[in-house]
Short mmCIF file of C-alpha atoms and ligand atoms in Angstrom, two decimals:
data_model
loop_
_atom_site.label_atom_id
_atom_site.label_comp_id
_atom_site.label_asym_id
_atom_site.label_seq_id
_atom_site.Cartn_x
_atom_site.Cartn_y
_atom_site.Cartn_z
CA MET A 1 -17.32 -58.00 33.70
CA ALA A 2 -17.01 -56.74 30.15
CA LYS A 3 -16.58 -52.97 29.45
CA LEU A 4 -19.74 -51.78 27.87
CA ARG A 5 -20.33 -48.99 25.65
CA ILE A 6 -23.78 -47.63 25.74
CA SER A 7 -25.44 -44.92 23.97
CA VAL A 8 -28.97 -43.47 23.48
CA ASP A 9 -30.29 -42.17 20.08
CA HIS A 10 -31.98 -39.05 20.72
CA ASP A 11 -33.66 -39.13 17.46
CA ILE A 12 -35.62 -41.91 18.89
CA CYS A 13 -35.64 -41.62 22.68
CA VAL A 14 -39.29 -40.58 23.80
CA GLY A 15 -38.31 -39.93 27.19
CA ASN A 16 -40.50 -43.01 28.77
CA ARG A 17 -37.88 -43.15 31.58
CA MET A 18 -38.10 -46.97 31.75
CA CYS A 19 -34.42 -47.57 31.27
CA GLU A 20 -33.93 -45.51 34.44
CA THR A 21 -36.09 -47.73 36.07
CA PHE A 22 -34.00 -50.77 35.51
CA ALA A 23 -30.52 -48.84 35.86
CA SER A 24 -30.86 -45.68 37.59
CA LYS A 25 -27.15 -44.97 38.10
CA VAL A 26 -26.48 -45.69 34.44
CA PHE A 27 -29.54 -44.02 32.51
CA VAL A 28 -30.31 -40.36 33.93
CA ILE A 29 -32.84 -37.89 32.30
CA ASN A 30 -31.72 -34.84 31.05
CA GLU A 31 -33.17 -31.40 30.63
CA ASN A 32 -35.17 -32.29 27.42
CA GLY A 33 -36.64 -35.37 29.38
CA GLN A 34 -34.51 -37.80 27.26
CA SER A 35 -32.06 -40.43 28.78
CA GLU A 36 -28.20 -40.00 29.05
CA VAL A 37 -25.95 -42.30 29.94
CA ALA A 38 -23.89 -41.21 33.25
CA ASP A 39 -22.22 -44.05 34.59
CA PRO A 40 -21.62 -47.03 32.10
CA GLU A 41 -20.32 -49.18 35.09
CA GLY A 42 -22.92 -47.96 37.21
CA ASP A 43 -24.98 -51.10 37.12
CA THR A 44 -24.51 -54.99 36.39
CA GLU A 45 -24.42 -56.01 32.51
CA GLU A 46 -27.69 -57.81 33.20
CA ASN A 47 -29.84 -54.75 34.30
CA ILE A 48 -28.18 -52.78 31.80
CA LEU A 49 -29.41 -55.01 28.87
CA GLU A 50 -32.95 -55.36 30.66
CA ALA A 51 -33.21 -51.33 30.44
CA ALA A 52 -32.09 -51.63 27.05
CA GLU A 53 -34.77 -54.30 26.01
CA ASN A 54 -37.39 -52.67 28.10
CA CYS A 55 -36.88 -49.54 25.92
CA PRO A 56 -40.10 -49.08 24.23
CA VAL A 57 -38.62 -47.51 21.14
CA SER A 58 -35.24 -49.44 21.27
CA ALA A 59 -33.21 -46.29 21.48
CA ILE A 60 -30.46 -47.73 23.42
CA THR A 61 -27.41 -49.41 21.76
CA VAL A 62 -25.06 -51.73 24.49
CA VAL A 63 -21.73 -52.78 22.58
CA ASP A 64 -18.88 -54.95 24.28
CA GLU A 65 -15.96 -52.53 24.18
CA GLU A 66 -13.35 -55.03 24.15
CA THR A 67 -14.67 -57.61 21.69
CA GLY A 68 -16.91 -54.91 19.53
CA GLU A 69 -19.87 -57.30 19.72
CA THR A 70 -23.28 -55.45 19.79
CA LEU A 71 -25.00 -57.02 22.78
CA PHE A 72 -28.32 -54.97 21.90
CA PRO A 73 -30.18 -54.60 19.81
CA MET B 1 -57.78 -14.59 20.06
CA VAL B 2 -58.66 -16.83 17.38
CA THR B 3 -60.96 -15.01 14.47
CA SER B 4 -64.11 -16.61 14.04
CA ILE B 5 -63.94 -20.12 15.46
CA THR B 6 -66.87 -22.07 17.50
CA ASP B 7 -65.60 -23.38 20.60
CA ASP B 8 -67.99 -26.68 19.95
CA MET B 9 -65.30 -29.24 18.92
CA PHE B 10 -68.42 -31.66 17.57
CA THR B 11 -69.43 -29.67 14.50
CA GLY B 12 -69.31 -31.47 11.24
CA GLU B 13 -66.47 -29.45 10.20
CA ALA B 14 -64.36 -30.03 13.29
CA ILE B 15 -65.10 -33.88 12.91
CA ALA B 16 -64.73 -33.88 9.44
CA ASP B 17 -61.46 -32.00 9.28
CA PRO B 18 -59.71 -31.64 12.42
CA TYR B 19 -56.75 -30.36 10.78
CA SER B 20 -58.16 -27.07 9.68
CA TYR B 21 -60.12 -26.66 12.76
CA TYR B 22 -57.10 -27.35 15.31
CA GLY B 23 -54.73 -25.70 12.59
CA LYS B 24 -56.34 -22.59 12.82
CA ILE B 25 -55.94 -22.42 16.39
CA ARG B 26 -52.38 -23.64 16.26
CA ASP B 27 -51.43 -20.84 13.88
CA GLU B 28 -53.56 -18.01 15.62
CA ASP B 29 -53.50 -18.88 19.40
CA PRO B 30 -51.56 -21.98 20.31
CA VAL B 31 -52.32 -22.00 23.91
CA TYR B 32 -55.84 -21.34 23.64
CA TRP B 33 -58.67 -21.40 26.30
CA ASN B 34 -61.81 -22.68 25.26
CA GLU B 35 -64.44 -20.95 26.89
CA LEU B 36 -67.36 -23.46 26.36
CA TYR B 37 -65.52 -26.32 27.85
CA GLU B 38 -63.37 -24.17 30.31
CA LEU B 39 -60.45 -26.08 28.89
CA TRP B 40 -56.96 -25.07 27.54
CA VAL B 41 -56.31 -26.42 24.18
CA ILE B 42 -52.55 -26.99 23.31
CA THR B 43 -51.63 -27.37 19.56
CA LYS B 44 -48.15 -26.91 18.85
CA HIS B 45 -45.71 -30.13 18.74
CA ASP B 46 -43.14 -28.63 21.01
CA ASP B 47 -45.39 -27.60 23.64
CA LEU B 48 -46.92 -30.85 23.70
CA VAL B 49 -43.74 -32.65 24.10
CA TRP B 50 -42.55 -30.13 26.59
CA MET B 51 -45.52 -31.13 28.76
CA THR B 52 -45.36 -34.70 28.19
CA ARG B 53 -41.57 -34.62 29.53
CA ASN B 54 -42.87 -32.32 32.53
CA HIS B 55 -45.10 -34.94 33.93
CA GLU B 56 -44.81 -33.44 37.45
CA LEU B 57 -46.45 -30.35 36.20
CA PHE B 58 -49.15 -31.80 34.26
CA SER B 59 -51.06 -34.51 36.18
CA SER B 60 -52.57 -37.68 34.65
CA GLU B 61 -55.11 -37.97 37.43
CA PHE B 62 -57.48 -36.20 35.24
CA TRP B 63 -60.81 -38.05 36.42
CA ALA B 64 -59.60 -37.81 40.05
CA ARG B 65 -58.92 -34.26 40.00
CA ASP B 66 -61.49 -32.64 37.50
CA LYS B 67 -63.47 -30.19 39.77
CA ARG B 68 -65.23 -28.49 36.97
CA PRO B 69 -68.68 -29.90 35.25
CA PRO B 70 -68.62 -32.26 32.55
CA TYR B 71 -67.72 -31.08 29.27
CA PRO B 72 -69.52 -31.22 26.75
CA ALA B 73 -72.54 -30.80 29.26
CA ILE B 74 -74.79 -33.94 30.23
CA ASP B 75 -78.22 -34.67 31.39
CA GLU B 76 -78.72 -33.41 34.86
CA SER B 77 -80.33 -36.75 35.74
CA ASP B 78 -77.02 -38.76 34.59
CA MET B 79 -74.63 -37.25 37.25
CA GLY B 80 -75.09 -40.55 39.18
CA LEU B 81 -73.66 -42.11 35.90
CA TYR B 82 -70.88 -39.79 35.75
CA ALA B 83 -69.88 -40.59 39.18
CA TYR B 84 -69.79 -44.25 38.35
CA MET B 85 -67.67 -43.76 35.10
CA ARG B 86 -65.18 -41.40 36.95
CA GLU B 87 -64.40 -44.10 39.79
CA PHE B 88 -64.16 -46.79 36.91
CA PHE B 89 -61.41 -44.66 34.84
CA MET B 90 -59.28 -43.62 37.68
CA ASP B 91 -58.54 -47.33 38.39
CA TRP B 92 -56.90 -47.44 35.07
CA PHE B 93 -53.17 -47.29 35.09
CA ILE B 94 -52.90 -44.65 32.67
CA GLN B 95 -54.73 -42.27 34.94
CA HIS B 96 -51.85 -42.16 37.54
CA ASP B 97 -48.84 -40.21 37.97
CA ARG B 98 -45.24 -41.25 39.47
CA PRO B 99 -44.56 -43.34 41.44
CA VAL B 100 -48.03 -45.55 41.43
CA HIS B 101 -47.90 -45.35 37.68
CA THR B 102 -44.38 -46.56 37.17
CA ASP B 103 -45.29 -49.65 39.43
CA GLN B 104 -48.20 -50.33 37.88
CA ARG B 105 -47.15 -50.13 34.07
CA LYS B 106 -44.16 -52.28 35.07
CA VAL B 107 -46.59 -55.14 35.74
CA VAL B 108 -47.21 -55.34 31.93
CA HIS B 109 -44.54 -53.46 30.17
CA LYS B 110 -42.10 -56.02 29.42
CA TRP B 111 -44.94 -58.05 27.70
CA PHE B 112 -44.99 -55.36 25.23
CA ASN B 113 -41.42 -54.78 24.63
CA PRO B 114 -39.83 -54.64 21.01
CA LYS B 115 -38.51 -58.19 21.55
CA SER B 116 -41.40 -59.72 23.03
CA MET B 117 -43.68 -58.45 20.41
CA GLU B 118 -41.47 -59.74 17.64
CA MET B 119 -42.88 -63.04 18.62
CA TRP B 120 -46.47 -62.34 17.49
CA ARG B 121 -45.50 -61.08 13.99
CA PRO B 122 -46.09 -64.65 12.32
CA MET B 123 -49.68 -64.83 13.92
CA VAL B 124 -50.44 -61.23 12.69
CA GLN B 125 -49.31 -62.36 9.29
CA GLN B 126 -51.41 -65.43 9.24
CA VAL B 127 -54.46 -63.60 10.38
CA ILE B 128 -54.01 -61.07 7.30
CA ARG B 129 -53.56 -63.91 4.94
CA ASP B 130 -56.75 -65.52 6.07
CA MET B 131 -58.44 -62.16 6.07
CA LEU B 132 -57.75 -61.25 2.62
CA ASP B 133 -58.22 -64.56 1.14
CA GLU B 134 -61.74 -64.22 2.13
CA ALA B 135 -61.91 -60.65 0.75
CA ASP B 136 -60.58 -62.04 -2.54
CA GLN B 137 -63.39 -64.33 -2.68
CA ASN B 138 -65.58 -61.03 -3.07
CA GLY B 139 -63.14 -59.16 -4.92
CA LYS B 140 -64.30 -56.06 -2.39
CA MET B 141 -64.08 -55.51 1.25
CA ASP B 142 -65.05 -52.80 3.84
CA VAL B 143 -61.61 -52.13 4.96
CA MET B 144 -62.95 -51.04 8.29
CA LYS B 145 -65.39 -53.66 9.09
CA ASP B 146 -63.59 -56.35 7.40
CA PHE B 147 -59.79 -55.73 7.72
CA ALA B 148 -58.94 -52.91 10.00
CA THR B 149 -61.26 -54.10 13.03
CA PRO B 150 -60.73 -57.80 13.06
CA LEU B 151 -57.34 -57.86 12.69
CA PRO B 152 -56.27 -55.99 16.05
CA LEU B 153 -59.29 -57.59 18.04
CA PHE B 154 -58.44 -61.05 17.12
CA ILE B 155 -54.54 -60.14 18.26
CA ILE B 156 -55.45 -58.44 21.35
CA ALA B 157 -58.24 -60.90 22.49
CA GLN B 158 -55.54 -63.84 21.85
CA MET B 159 -53.15 -62.52 23.90
CA MET B 160 -55.52 -62.32 26.86
CA GLY B 161 -56.66 -65.44 26.49
CA MET B 162 -60.46 -64.71 25.54
CA PRO B 163 -62.37 -67.28 23.93
CA TYR B 164 -62.65 -67.00 19.95
CA GLN B 165 -66.35 -66.47 19.76
CA ASP B 166 -66.57 -63.81 22.59
CA ARG B 167 -64.70 -61.14 19.74
CA GLN B 168 -68.18 -59.91 18.77
CA PHE B 169 -69.28 -59.16 22.23
CA ILE B 170 -65.90 -57.42 23.12
CA ARG B 171 -66.26 -55.16 19.87
CA SER B 172 -69.99 -53.87 20.74
CA MET B 173 -68.88 -53.26 24.42
CA ALA B 174 -66.07 -51.48 23.02
CA GLU B 175 -68.29 -49.50 20.61
CA LYS B 176 -70.24 -48.55 24.20
CA LEU B 177 -67.08 -47.23 25.85
CA LEU B 178 -66.25 -45.00 22.70
CA PHE B 179 -68.82 -42.68 24.06
CA ILE B 180 -66.22 -41.53 26.49
CA GLY B 181 -64.98 -39.24 23.54
CA ARG B 182 -68.33 -37.85 22.19
CA GLY B 183 -70.65 -35.02 22.91
CA GLU B 184 -74.21 -36.14 23.22
CA ALA B 185 -75.76 -34.95 26.44
CA ASP B 186 -77.29 -38.59 27.02
CA ARG B 187 -73.83 -40.48 26.71
CA MET B 188 -73.62 -41.57 29.92
CA GLN B 189 -75.98 -44.65 29.97
CA PRO B 190 -74.21 -46.30 26.97
CA LEU B 191 -70.89 -45.62 28.52
CA VAL B 192 -71.78 -47.32 31.97
CA ASP B 193 -73.56 -50.19 30.55
CA GLY B 194 -70.43 -50.93 28.26
CA ILE B 195 -68.10 -50.53 31.64
CA LYS B 196 -70.47 -52.53 33.57
CA GLU B 197 -70.91 -55.37 31.26
CA LEU B 198 -67.17 -55.61 30.54
CA GLN B 199 -66.64 -55.68 34.19
CA ASP B 200 -69.04 -58.61 34.77
CA TYR B 201 -67.59 -60.25 31.91
CA LEU B 202 -63.82 -60.21 33.16
CA ALA B 203 -64.09 -60.20 36.74
CA PRO B 204 -64.52 -64.04 36.77
CA MET B 205 -61.37 -64.76 34.87
CA VAL B 206 -59.34 -62.39 36.86
CA ASP B 207 -60.65 -64.26 39.93
CA MET B 208 -59.66 -67.66 38.23
CA HIS B 209 -55.92 -66.02 37.34
CA MET B 210 -55.71 -64.89 41.12
CA ASP B 211 -55.80 -68.40 42.09
CA LEU B 212 -53.52 -70.13 39.64
CA PRO B 213 -49.74 -69.59 39.09
CA THR B 214 -48.89 -66.72 36.64
CA ASP B 215 -49.05 -67.77 32.88
CA GLU B 216 -46.12 -65.72 31.44
CA ASP B 217 -47.79 -66.52 27.74
CA ASN B 218 -51.20 -64.91 28.87
CA LEU B 219 -51.55 -61.29 29.06
CA LEU B 220 -54.70 -61.35 31.58
CA SER B 221 -52.75 -63.61 33.83
CA VAL B 222 -49.35 -61.47 33.75
CA LEU B 223 -51.67 -58.57 34.50
CA THR B 224 -53.35 -60.37 37.28
CA SER B 225 -50.02 -61.20 39.07
CA GLY B 226 -49.94 -57.35 39.62
CA GLY B 227 -53.06 -58.17 42.10
CA LYS B 228 -51.37 -61.13 43.48
CA ASN B 229 -48.39 -58.96 44.69
CA GLY B 230 -50.27 -56.14 45.64
CA VAL B 231 -49.69 -53.51 43.08
CA LEU B 232 -52.87 -53.65 41.86
CA THR B 233 -56.34 -54.15 43.69
CA ARG B 234 -58.81 -56.52 42.03
CA ASP B 235 -60.92 -53.75 40.83
CA GLU B 236 -57.74 -52.01 39.34
CA VAL B 237 -56.83 -55.32 37.50
CA ILE B 238 -60.15 -55.52 35.90
CA ALA B 239 -60.29 -51.93 34.96
CA ASP B 240 -56.73 -52.35 33.51
CA ALA B 241 -57.98 -55.47 31.60
CA ILE B 242 -60.40 -53.43 30.03
CA LEU B 243 -58.19 -50.73 29.18
CA LEU B 244 -55.80 -53.26 27.34
CA LEU B 245 -58.77 -54.74 25.60
CA LEU B 246 -59.96 -51.32 24.44
CA ALA B 247 -56.49 -49.59 23.69
CA GLY B 248 -55.31 -52.60 22.27
CA HIS B 249 -57.60 -52.60 19.27
CA GLU B 250 -59.61 -49.34 18.86
CA THR B 251 -56.51 -47.14 17.90
CA THR B 252 -54.86 -49.50 15.61
CA ILE B 253 -58.17 -49.79 13.84
CA ASN B 254 -57.88 -46.41 13.03
CA LEU B 255 -53.90 -46.57 11.87
CA ILE B 256 -54.94 -49.15 9.41
CA CYS B 257 -58.11 -47.46 8.10
CA ASN B 258 -56.75 -44.18 7.93
CA GLY B 259 -53.61 -45.31 6.32
CA THR B 260 -55.39 -47.13 3.56
CA LEU B 261 -57.34 -43.94 3.00
CA ALA B 262 -54.50 -42.09 2.73
CA PHE B 263 -52.77 -44.10 0.19
CA MET B 264 -55.99 -44.36 -1.97
CA GLN B 265 -56.16 -40.65 -1.88
CA HIS B 266 -52.47 -40.63 -3.00
CA PRO B 267 -51.71 -42.97 -5.74
CA GLU B 268 -48.51 -42.16 -6.49
CA GLN B 269 -47.37 -42.88 -2.81
CA TRP B 270 -49.17 -46.02 -3.17
CA GLN B 271 -47.00 -46.93 -6.35
CA LEU B 272 -44.01 -45.88 -4.36
CA LEU B 273 -44.88 -48.17 -1.49
CA LYS B 274 -45.60 -51.13 -4.21
CA GLU B 275 -42.18 -50.58 -5.68
CA ASP B 276 -40.08 -50.02 -2.47
CA THR B 277 -41.58 -52.70 -0.43
CA LEU B 278 -39.94 -55.07 -2.78
CA ASP B 279 -36.51 -53.53 -2.58
CA SER B 280 -36.30 -52.53 1.44
CA PRO B 281 -38.08 -53.78 4.66
CA ASN B 282 -37.55 -50.05 5.57
CA ALA B 283 -40.01 -48.83 3.16
CA VAL B 284 -43.11 -50.12 4.85
CA VAL B 285 -41.82 -48.80 8.39
CA ARG B 286 -41.37 -45.40 7.13
CA ALA B 287 -44.67 -45.39 5.37
CA THR B 288 -46.07 -46.61 8.57
CA GLU B 289 -44.86 -43.46 10.71
CA GLU B 290 -46.13 -41.42 8.06
CA CYS B 291 -49.49 -42.60 8.27
CA LEU B 292 -49.06 -42.14 12.26
CA ARG B 293 -48.10 -38.56 11.33
CA TYR B 294 -50.71 -37.63 8.54
CA ASP B 295 -53.91 -38.96 10.04
CA PRO B 296 -53.15 -39.88 13.74
CA PRO B 297 -55.85 -42.35 15.33
CA VAL B 298 -55.71 -40.70 18.47
CA LYS B 299 -56.70 -37.07 18.38
CA SER B 300 -56.02 -35.57 21.79
CA ILE B 301 -55.35 -36.22 25.35
CA GLN B 302 -56.27 -34.84 28.57
CA ARG B 303 -54.10 -33.62 31.68
CA ILE B 304 -54.85 -31.58 34.54
CA ALA B 305 -52.42 -28.68 35.88
CA SER B 306 -50.68 -29.91 39.23
CA GLU B 307 -49.61 -26.32 39.77
CA ASP B 308 -49.61 -22.95 38.29
CA VAL B 309 -47.52 -23.04 35.04
CA GLU B 310 -46.73 -20.41 32.31
CA LEU B 311 -46.87 -21.46 28.67
CA GLY B 312 -46.66 -19.33 25.44
CA GLY B 313 -47.44 -16.01 27.74
CA LYS B 314 -50.66 -17.76 29.25
CA LEU B 315 -51.19 -18.72 32.90
CA LEU B 316 -52.53 -22.39 33.35
CA LYS B 317 -53.81 -22.44 36.94
CA GLU B 318 -53.41 -25.36 39.20
CA GLY B 319 -56.38 -27.74 38.51
CA ASP B 320 -57.01 -26.36 34.90
CA ARG B 321 -58.11 -28.75 32.43
CA ILE B 322 -55.90 -29.51 29.43
CA ARG B 323 -56.36 -31.12 26.15
CA TRP B 324 -53.24 -31.27 23.63
CA PHE B 325 -54.02 -32.22 20.43
CA ILE B 326 -52.12 -34.63 18.17
CA SER B 327 -54.12 -33.88 15.05
CA SER B 328 -52.38 -30.08 15.13
CA ALA B 329 -48.89 -31.07 16.65
CA ASN B 330 -48.16 -33.48 14.01
CA ARG B 331 -49.24 -30.78 11.20
CA ASP B 332 -47.09 -28.38 12.96
CA PRO B 333 -45.00 -26.26 9.97
CA ASP B 334 -42.43 -25.46 12.82
CA LYS B 335 -41.69 -29.10 13.01
CA HIS B 336 -42.44 -30.86 9.92
CA PRO B 337 -41.61 -29.38 6.61
CA GLU B 338 -44.57 -29.15 4.25
CA PRO B 339 -46.68 -30.56 7.14
CA ASP B 340 -49.84 -31.40 4.91
CA THR B 341 -47.88 -33.36 2.33
CA PHE B 342 -48.26 -37.34 2.64
CA ASP B 343 -44.79 -38.59 2.05
CA ILE B 344 -44.14 -41.89 2.97
CA THR B 345 -40.17 -41.26 2.77
CA ARG B 346 -40.34 -38.58 5.47
CA TRP B 347 -37.54 -39.43 7.88
CA PRO B 348 -36.82 -38.99 10.60
CA ASN B 349 -40.41 -38.80 11.67
CA THR B 350 -40.85 -37.29 14.83
CA HIS B 351 -44.60 -37.39 15.00
CA VAL B 352 -46.52 -37.51 18.48
CA ALA B 353 -49.04 -40.04 17.42
CA PHE B 354 -48.06 -42.19 20.57
CA GLY B 355 -47.85 -39.36 23.05
CA SER B 356 -44.57 -38.81 24.44
CA GLY B 357 -42.79 -39.22 27.95
CA ILE B 358 -43.52 -41.66 30.83
CA HIS B 359 -47.08 -42.45 29.50
CA HIS B 360 -45.88 -43.12 25.78
CA CYS B 361 -48.08 -45.60 24.44
CA LEU B 362 -47.48 -48.99 25.88
CA GLY B 363 -48.76 -50.58 22.88
CA ALA B 364 -46.66 -48.90 20.22
CA THR B 365 -44.73 -51.66 19.04
CA LEU B 366 -47.69 -53.87 18.65
CA ALA B 367 -49.98 -51.55 16.87
CA ARG B 368 -46.61 -50.70 14.70
CA LEU B 369 -46.34 -54.38 13.80
CA GLU B 370 -50.04 -55.05 12.73
CA ALA B 371 -49.94 -51.84 10.56
CA GLN B 372 -46.74 -52.71 8.81
CA GLU B 373 -47.81 -56.34 8.05
CA ALA B 374 -51.20 -54.65 6.95
CA PHE B 375 -49.90 -52.29 4.61
CA LYS B 376 -47.29 -54.61 3.21
CA SER B 377 -49.96 -57.34 2.63
CA LEU B 378 -52.02 -55.04 0.45
CA ALA B 379 -49.02 -53.57 -1.15
CA GLU B 380 -47.75 -57.03 -2.21
CA ARG B 381 -51.14 -58.58 -3.01
CA TYR B 382 -53.05 -55.83 -4.94
CA ASP B 383 -52.31 -54.11 -8.04
CA LYS B 384 -55.21 -51.90 -7.52
CA ILE B 385 -57.43 -50.67 -4.74
CA THR B 386 -60.27 -48.52 -5.80
CA LEU B 387 -62.26 -46.47 -3.40
CA GLU B 388 -66.09 -47.28 -3.87
CA THR B 389 -67.07 -44.25 -2.04
CA ASP B 390 -66.41 -40.22 -1.94
CA GLU B 391 -68.04 -39.71 0.96
CA PHE B 392 -66.29 -40.21 4.39
CA GLU B 393 -68.22 -40.21 7.47
CA TYR B 394 -66.05 -40.01 10.90
CA GLN B 395 -67.31 -40.98 14.67
CA PRO B 396 -68.08 -38.10 16.34
CA SER B 397 -65.37 -38.19 18.85
CA VAL B 398 -62.71 -35.68 19.92
CA THR B 399 -60.32 -38.38 21.20
CA PHE B 400 -60.69 -40.91 18.00
CA ARG B 401 -60.18 -40.03 14.46
CA SER B 402 -62.39 -42.95 13.10
CA LEU B 403 -64.13 -43.77 10.09
CA LYS B 404 -67.51 -45.50 9.81
CA ASN B 405 -66.96 -47.03 6.91
CA LEU B 406 -64.21 -47.49 3.87
CA PRO B 407 -65.55 -49.76 0.92
CA VAL B 408 -63.14 -50.67 -1.62
CA SER B 409 -62.78 -52.96 -4.71
CA LEU B 410 -60.06 -55.41 -5.18
CA GLU B 411 -57.49 -56.33 -7.93
CA ASN B 412 -55.01 -58.78 -7.19
CA ALA B 413 -51.43 -58.55 -8.71
CA ALA B 414 -50.39 -60.73 -11.20
CA PRO B 415 -49.38 -64.04 -9.23
C1 LIG C 1 -51.79 -47.02 16.51
C2 LIG C 1 -52.36 -47.44 17.75
C3 LIG C 1 -51.96 -46.56 18.79
C4 LIG C 1 -52.21 -45.30 19.06
C5 LIG C 1 -52.16 -43.96 18.12
C6 LIG C 1 -52.09 -44.93 20.56
C7 LIG C 1 -51.76 -43.84 21.02
C8 LIG C 1 -51.57 -43.55 22.42
C9 LIG C 1 -51.24 -42.50 23.08
C10 LIG C 1 -51.30 -40.62 22.50
C11 LIG C 1 -50.80 -42.58 24.59
C12 LIG C 1 -50.65 -41.56 25.74
C13 LIG C 1 -51.67 -41.37 26.43
C14 LIG C 1 -51.32 -40.50 27.49
O1 LIG C 1 -50.40 -39.54 27.40
O2 LIG C 1 -52.10 -40.03 28.39
C15 LIG C 1 -50.96 -43.92 24.68
C16 LIG C 1 -51.12 -45.06 25.89
C17 LIG C 1 -51.14 -45.87 26.27
N1 LIG C 1 -51.61 -46.72 25.27
FE1 LIG C 1 -51.70 -46.57 22.96
N2 LIG C 1 -51.99 -46.08 21.26
C18 LIG C 1 -51.93 -47.51 20.16
C19 LIG C 1 -52.27 -48.48 20.63
C20 LIG C 1 -52.05 -49.28 21.51
C21 LIG C 1 -52.42 -50.53 21.75
C22 LIG C 1 -52.01 -51.47 20.57
C23 LIG C 1 -52.47 -50.87 23.11
C24 LIG C 1 -52.36 -52.14 23.98
C25 LIG C 1 -52.27 -53.40 23.56
C26 LIG C 1 -52.11 -49.58 23.90
C27 LIG C 1 -52.17 -49.52 25.19
C28 LIG C 1 -51.82 -48.11 25.66
C29 LIG C 1 -51.73 -47.83 27.10
C30 LIG C 1 -52.06 -48.96 28.19
C31 LIG C 1 -51.39 -46.63 27.28
C32 LIG C 1 -51.02 -45.72 28.61
C33 LIG C 1 -49.70 -45.84 28.94
C34 LIG C 1 -49.07 -45.16 30.03
O3 LIG C 1 -49.79 -44.61 30.64
O4 LIG C 1 -47.94 -45.66 30.75
N3 LIG C 1 -52.15 -48.28 22.94
N4 LIG C 1 -51.68 -44.70 23.63
S1 LIG C 2 -36.50 -46.10 27.98
FE1 LIG C 2 -35.89 -45.36 25.90
S2 LIG C 2 -37.11 -43.84 25.34
FE2 LIG C 2 -37.31 -44.40 27.59
S3 LIG C 2 -35.89 -42.62 28.30
FE3 LIG C 2 -34.68 -44.62 28.26
S4 LIG C 2 -34.04 -44.47 26.06
FE4 LIG C 2 -35.62 -43.03 26.19
#
């Protein structure tokens, strides 16, 4: 599996917590109620991309670490 | 204490200018106990966001948990209707807390994600073109009746597979359901009439979808899949269908209408939008966010305290009613510099027009898409839009910021 670089833009994240429901080991909610990346290898690429796609405000970016390709958005 | 303010939220002044009324409360007593309604009034941006992010403390099960008498008061003889209404609203998935809320929201969440919504953009553009072509024939329109209302209504009805000719019926029922945010003592009858008629209208469609394989291209069918797999009861499917129909247009109507009015009242911002739209697709995106901040379609949201909580030196007791005001949070000077200035270049724009936290608006992407296309089309098509009135009358609602009419005349841009 490709190594992923995942980030959450905290200017945008509204704490909807949907990412957590799709990949709960990868995305955890911090004290401000916003999402943080805890373990980028905590779930399958498919689930991580599904989490990113279902963030209602597109706050999540997923990049393939090796090729530099942006997988989402 | 707030100096010289009435607790009645339905006075002419509070309806006409919620920014002064709730702004005064925000500036003088931001966590305010409204004695008349026995209700906490929350008015600061940071408090609102903190509460949405601590959903364990502030329950969304308002209609299931509220033990106090209705506010504002209703006719004594209408308590039966009130009970019926509560039972109905309790079935909305928006009225649940985790974990039930998450399971129910997930039935339709993917339908509304940004990627799925993008596919609807061409249809939105087409509907707008058709509507404005018609307005051009007359050289004028009522922005509310001829543009802001039919556009989102058309789209949500289309998504849910409702017959084209039913839109007028859906709209008139929606108008009855809007009595939920009003203050008249006899408001229960029209409200419950609207609920019952929509239930009767939707029940056969839901039953039909129950027996058919799920059609991923039909929102009502997708919602009904939650009934097939036991996440939702039949009554809940019907209630959520009404929620989607209602929330899917009533709010966006006000975004388009209030936004257009803001542009008309700030001609230099209108000019800026016209110039910038040509150069950058971001211009209209930012402008739409500023419309959402400046004159938000939803004024306030209710919760109920799940336990005793201290906020701003006040003790909110378990079971206390809470209403937080987007109208005042979006104008909070501690969050937004020069909050009363309409500035379409403001960025980042951290307004809370769609709420925040786990209940953040399901339809936010759709609403943004529709409004962006609406403002862009107006800016591209018209040299000049002139207000044909200087009186602005709003629906007497504590929930919605909704104009009754907005007549304008139109001057086309040179082709
Ligand atoms: C400009 C337009 C809109 C505004 C200002 C708006 C505003 C809001 C707000 C403030 C909330 C939070 C409610 C809460 O915290 O209890 C919300 C939730 C919701 N909105 Fe919207 N809305 C808009 C458009 C839409 C559209 C187009 C739809 C559907 C097609 C929709 C469906 C919903 C639903 C289902 C929820 C409940 C979400 C949940 O509880 O998880 N809204 N909206
Ligand atoms: S889904 Fe998006 S908005 Fe919600 S917590 Fe995750 S990153 Fe934030």
